[in-house]
Amino acid sequence: MSKETIEHDIVIIGSGPAGLQAALHAGRRKTSVAVLGKLKNSSLNRAHLENYCCMDNQVMGNELLDQGKQQALRSGAVFYDEDVLDIGLEDKGHFSVLIESEKILKAKALILSMGISRNRLNVPGEKEFLGKGVSYCVDCDGGFFKGQTVAVVGSESAAASGAMTLLLIAEKVHLIYHELQVSDSLKNQVEKSDIIKHPGRRVTAIEGKESVERLIFENGESMNVDGIFIELGAKGALGLASKLGVSLDPENFKYIITNKKQETNIPGIYAAGDICGPPWQVAKAVGEGCIAGLEAAAYAKKH
Ligand SMILES: Cc1cc2nc3c(=O)[nH]c(=O)nc-3n(C[C@H](O)[C@H](O)[C@H](O)COP(=O)(O)OP(=O)(O)OC[C@H]3O[C@@H](n4cnc5c(N)ncnc54)[C@H](O)[C@@H]3O)c2cc1C
């Protein structure tokens, strides 16, 4: 039996803030838009936002996602609460997208907004204390640790610059790393700073009662902290993008490269949000989603 095929102007892969904002803008340009992916798998689903412009009170990410979906529905987008299994480039530069229910969606333009998943430390306590002292984002949660003691784990720029940022907020900042792999100038700043450095140490457990209280090291020693930032980088959902020949950042192949119109190197394919690299913030995701939605709508109308 042949698979059901449905045609749309634009298929958006990802229903986080980037994909929802793209749907909202593309829908308003009177294009037929399909949004794929599960709202609950958006990073925003687990966030409490405090640093999003014009929302002075802390808002729950899952509430924002629900409202974003309603707005996108009102602008005419249709939702398939399903993951993408495969993707292909067809004749005339159109795309075909296979989803879990075995439907094939055809589109003139694609927007890739599948987000990222952060690399874990994989130690006891990490999951249990997520949001109770364990964080993966200094920009998001640093402000909660005013005057407290925090540790940052990681050897790359995100960890080193995260620790520098935390120095402006916290009382004491520990940086736990293997070997710093950062630019000479950042290394210099870290060396001259008040960051307490722990080269070559490895955290093996995070402990506490209601929230994080201490870290345990490989040699059994412990260190009291109020919070730990795990800055070990991230993986993007890049398999699908690579299959289409979309260019990734040449340094570490973790992010999709776009220009200011959110265009990738493949005509008709746009990308937005965390999948395009840091800062991993809602404000950036919706900004890029807006541009991608408008540009994809203009492209679809021409093709
Ligand atoms: C605990 C936590 C706290 C945070 N706090 C803040 C904060 O305070 N302030 C702030 O600005 N940011 C915060 N963030 C970051 C913010 O949530 C992200 O920057 C934002 O959600 C990125 O949006 P996105 O649309 O690019 O990706 P996401 O929101 O991650 O959405 C990705 C979407 O892609 C879908 N997807 C993935 N793979 C597939 C596939 N194969 N097929 C179909 N769909 C797929 C997923 O289901 C999901 O719908 C926080 C993140 C976390 C985890």
XYZ file of C-alpha atoms and ligand atoms in Angstrom:
356
model
C 0.000 0.000 0.000
C 1.435 3.400 -0.908
C 2.026 5.889 1.883
C -0.345 8.835 2.305
C 1.262 11.974 0.857
C 0.318 15.483 1.997
C 1.595 18.662 0.348
C 2.507 21.831 2.225
C 4.435 24.946 1.236
C 6.665 24.778 4.303
C 7.516 21.970 6.717
C 9.028 23.038 10.033
C 10.892 20.319 11.923
C 10.786 21.158 15.628
C 8.052 22.628 17.804
C 10.148 24.589 20.282
C 10.161 28.405 20.361
C 12.145 28.656 17.086
C 9.752 26.400 15.156
C 6.607 27.924 16.690
C 7.714 31.486 15.920
C 8.617 30.463 12.357
C 5.139 28.893 11.982
C 3.470 32.020 13.289
C 5.228 34.293 10.800
C 5.054 31.947 7.798
C 1.354 31.235 8.460
C 0.553 34.925 8.468
C 2.075 35.189 4.981
C -0.704 32.851 3.827
C 1.496 29.829 3.182
C 0.477 26.301 4.125
C 2.661 25.318 7.080
C 3.154 21.994 8.861
C 4.958 21.821 12.217
C 6.519 18.500 13.269
C 7.864 17.324 16.619
C 6.708 16.953 20.195
C 6.189 20.000 22.372
C 7.223 18.070 25.485
C 10.658 17.388 23.941
C 11.477 21.088 23.585
C 14.196 22.296 25.994
C 11.754 25.035 26.951
C 9.366 22.470 28.411
C 11.672 22.146 31.449
C 12.636 25.816 31.823
C 11.435 28.571 34.150
C 12.157 31.748 32.236
C 13.384 34.824 34.040
C 15.418 36.545 31.363
C 12.949 36.836 28.513
C 12.183 40.412 27.552
C 8.853 41.926 28.626
C 7.960 39.036 30.953
C 8.911 40.412 34.315
C 7.560 37.518 36.353
C 9.056 34.045 36.115
C 7.112 32.042 33.511
C 6.949 28.307 33.047
C 8.312 27.166 29.693
C 5.571 24.581 29.159
C 2.899 27.300 29.440
C 4.704 29.390 26.823
C 4.870 26.395 24.488
C 1.127 25.772 24.808
C 0.377 29.417 24.062
C 2.822 29.422 21.128
C 1.093 26.387 19.657
C -2.331 28.061 19.948
C -0.985 31.188 18.218
C 0.547 29.120 15.408
C -2.731 27.188 14.975
C -4.602 30.487 14.682
C -2.182 31.608 11.976
C -3.159 28.492 9.992
C -0.330 26.040 10.766
C -1.145 22.356 11.181
C 0.664 20.194 13.732
C 1.835 16.596 13.529
C 2.892 15.543 17.025
C 5.440 13.151 15.561
C 9.165 12.825 14.962
C 10.752 12.810 11.544
C 12.181 9.466 10.499
C 13.652 10.371 7.136
C 14.025 13.261 4.796
C 14.896 13.563 1.109
C 15.456 16.033 -1.700
C 13.170 15.490 -4.701
C 13.038 16.736 -8.268
C 12.515 20.482 -8.675
C 14.274 21.081 -5.363
C 11.230 20.063 -3.294
C 11.536 18.004 -0.104
C 9.860 14.880 1.233
C 9.655 14.151 4.941
C 8.671 10.782 6.391
C 7.047 10.922 9.845
C 6.267 8.269 12.467
C 2.726 7.550 11.230
C 4.336 6.713 7.847
C 2.809 9.771 6.151
C 4.998 11.599 3.661
C 4.891 15.382 3.793
C 6.074 17.247 0.699
C 7.292 20.823 0.915
C 8.845 23.591 -1.155
C 10.820 24.859 1.839
C 12.070 23.315 5.079
C 12.907 24.939 8.392
C 15.197 22.925 10.668
C 14.638 23.824 14.331
C 15.314 20.552 16.152
C 17.241 22.104 19.073
C 20.128 20.399 20.857
C 20.661 17.980 23.678
C 23.240 18.948 26.233
C 26.069 16.556 27.041
C 25.658 15.056 30.493
C 28.183 14.406 33.216
C 26.432 11.061 33.880
C 27.018 10.922 37.627
C 24.647 10.087 40.508
C 22.650 13.141 41.604
C 22.785 14.889 38.213
C 19.200 14.042 37.229
C 17.816 14.196 40.753
C 19.038 17.763 41.359
C 18.299 19.198 37.899
C 16.726 22.589 38.604
C 17.707 22.206 42.306
C 21.315 23.301 41.912
C 22.256 21.412 38.741
C 22.104 23.521 35.585
C 23.365 23.364 32.010
C 23.109 27.089 31.323
C 24.907 29.947 33.074
C 22.964 32.587 31.121
C 19.660 31.001 32.193
C 20.278 30.143 35.842
C 23.399 32.024 36.974
C 21.254 34.738 38.573
C 19.823 32.272 41.120
C 23.245 31.905 42.793
C 23.866 35.455 43.978
C 26.421 35.444 46.803
C 26.658 31.631 46.823
C 29.323 29.043 45.966
C 29.142 27.388 42.570
C 31.211 25.049 40.427
C 31.472 24.871 36.654
C 32.532 21.612 35.008
C 34.060 21.635 31.537
C 37.277 22.327 29.638
C 36.039 24.378 26.686
C 35.142 28.041 26.116
C 31.534 27.697 27.355
C 32.799 26.473 30.731
C 35.584 29.055 31.059
C 33.459 32.011 29.977
C 30.547 30.700 32.080
C 32.843 30.702 35.120
C 33.952 34.277 34.319
C 30.285 35.356 34.139
C 29.514 33.651 37.449
C 32.324 35.621 39.125
C 30.092 38.683 38.716
C 27.254 36.985 40.607
C 28.454 34.287 42.996
C 30.659 34.585 46.070
C 33.004 31.739 45.046
C 33.429 30.082 41.669
C 35.220 26.753 41.164
C 36.222 25.571 37.681
C 36.734 21.818 37.346
C 38.369 20.781 34.089
C 40.622 18.286 32.418
C 42.790 20.578 30.317
C 41.571 24.039 29.238
C 40.917 24.134 25.491
C 40.234 27.848 25.064
C 41.793 30.835 23.304
C 44.983 32.296 24.808
C 43.144 35.451 25.807
C 40.372 33.571 27.678
C 42.983 31.342 29.332
C 44.801 34.462 30.451
C 41.603 35.967 31.894
C 40.811 32.749 33.788
C 44.357 32.508 35.130
C 44.332 36.105 36.419
C 40.814 35.844 37.866
C 39.589 34.746 41.312
C 38.186 31.513 39.867
C 39.360 28.585 42.003
C 40.887 26.169 39.517
C 40.761 22.382 39.744
C 42.725 20.980 36.794
C 42.628 17.238 36.292
C 39.876 16.589 38.860
C 36.777 14.547 38.072
C 33.378 14.828 39.744
C 31.905 11.388 40.464
C 28.725 12.337 42.359
C 26.506 15.287 43.263
C 24.977 15.098 46.753
C 22.495 16.996 48.886
C 19.101 16.788 50.576
C 16.522 19.168 49.034
C 19.105 20.729 46.710
C 22.794 20.397 45.814
C 25.105 20.620 48.834
C 28.387 19.021 47.755
C 30.398 17.426 44.961
C 32.329 14.203 45.400
C 35.616 13.746 43.530
C 37.293 10.653 42.132
C 39.660 10.397 45.116
C 36.712 10.465 47.561
C 37.251 14.105 48.627
C 34.203 16.373 48.751
C 33.613 20.090 48.152
C 30.639 22.112 49.423
C 28.754 24.018 46.702
C 25.260 25.444 46.250
C 25.178 24.780 42.533
C 26.962 23.082 39.678
C 26.920 24.172 36.031
C 27.620 21.363 33.592
C 29.107 22.984 30.497
C 30.231 20.002 28.447
C 28.843 21.195 25.112
C 25.884 19.844 23.198
C 24.815 17.569 20.396
C 22.479 18.862 17.714
C 19.966 16.638 15.922
C 22.180 16.868 12.907
C 21.772 13.481 11.257
C 18.814 14.685 9.206
C 20.559 17.918 8.227
C 23.738 16.116 7.190
C 21.717 13.777 5.012
C 20.544 16.772 2.977
C 24.099 18.107 2.631
C 23.511 21.074 4.956
C 26.844 22.635 6.019
C 27.863 22.439 9.654
C 30.320 24.649 11.529
C 33.795 23.665 10.346
C 35.366 23.731 13.806
C 33.396 21.013 15.584
C 30.500 20.063 13.277
C 27.912 20.602 16.001
C 25.800 23.405 14.525
C 24.151 24.363 11.255
C 25.663 27.372 9.521
C 23.211 30.002 8.261
C 23.460 33.541 6.932
C 21.480 36.482 8.312
C 18.377 35.308 6.426
C 18.654 31.947 8.241
C 19.394 30.325 4.869
C 21.608 27.254 4.869
C 23.823 26.354 1.917
C 20.930 24.356 0.372
C 18.301 26.478 -1.432
C 14.937 26.182 0.335
C 16.387 24.935 3.639
C 16.433 27.335 6.586
C 17.517 26.731 10.192
C 16.742 28.494 13.473
C 17.267 28.251 17.218
C 19.647 26.186 19.337
C 20.582 24.000 16.370
C 22.390 27.046 14.915
C 24.671 27.342 17.973
C 24.937 29.320 21.219
C 23.737 31.345 23.017
C 21.071 28.736 23.755
C 18.352 31.184 24.670
C 14.685 31.605 23.865
C 15.220 35.201 22.767
C 17.646 34.077 20.057
C 15.461 31.114 19.050
C 12.360 33.229 18.438
C 14.353 35.931 16.615
C 15.845 33.405 14.234
C 12.484 31.618 13.935
C 10.801 34.853 12.871
C 13.373 35.473 10.117
C 13.316 31.839 8.948
C 9.493 31.873 8.771
C 9.349 35.052 6.690
C 12.180 34.020 4.374
C 10.823 30.505 3.841
C 7.373 31.954 3.031
C 8.893 34.262 0.406
C 10.870 31.343 -1.066
C 7.837 29.009 -1.169
C 5.756 31.622 -2.993
C 8.398 31.848 -5.734
C 8.822 28.072 -6.277
C 16.500 23.391 32.135
C 16.589 24.485 31.086
C 16.427 25.814 31.484
C 16.483 26.826 30.525
N 16.312 28.120 30.947
C 16.307 29.106 30.028
C 16.110 30.470 30.441
O 15.928 30.761 31.618
N 16.135 31.433 29.465
C 16.307 31.147 28.141
O 16.259 32.055 27.311
N 16.524 29.871 27.734
C 16.531 28.848 28.638
N 16.766 27.570 28.239
C 17.112 27.334 26.825
C 15.858 27.358 25.913
O 14.893 26.434 26.402
C 16.299 26.992 24.496
O 17.252 27.943 24.053
C 15.120 26.996 23.519
O 14.106 26.100 23.919
C 15.612 26.623 22.112
O 14.529 26.580 21.243
P 14.571 25.669 19.917
O 13.228 25.853 19.315
O 15.777 25.971 19.143
O 14.761 24.169 20.429
P 13.872 23.313 21.430
O 13.035 24.184 22.286
O 14.772 22.368 22.111
O 12.874 22.507 20.477
C 13.345 21.481 19.633
C 12.147 20.817 19.003
O 12.624 19.912 17.979
C 11.921 18.705 18.067
N 12.708 17.630 17.439
C 13.947 17.181 17.724
N 14.280 16.149 16.907
C 13.222 15.968 16.092
C 12.930 15.064 15.036
N 13.787 14.111 14.620
N 11.724 15.143 14.419
C 10.814 16.077 14.785
N 11.045 16.968 15.774
C 12.226 16.897 16.415
C 11.671 18.519 19.570
O 10.600 17.628 19.778
C 11.309 19.979 19.951
O 9.937 20.185 19.674
C 16.715 26.522 29.162
C 16.880 25.196 28.773
C 16.827 24.174 29.704
C 17.009 22.749 29.270
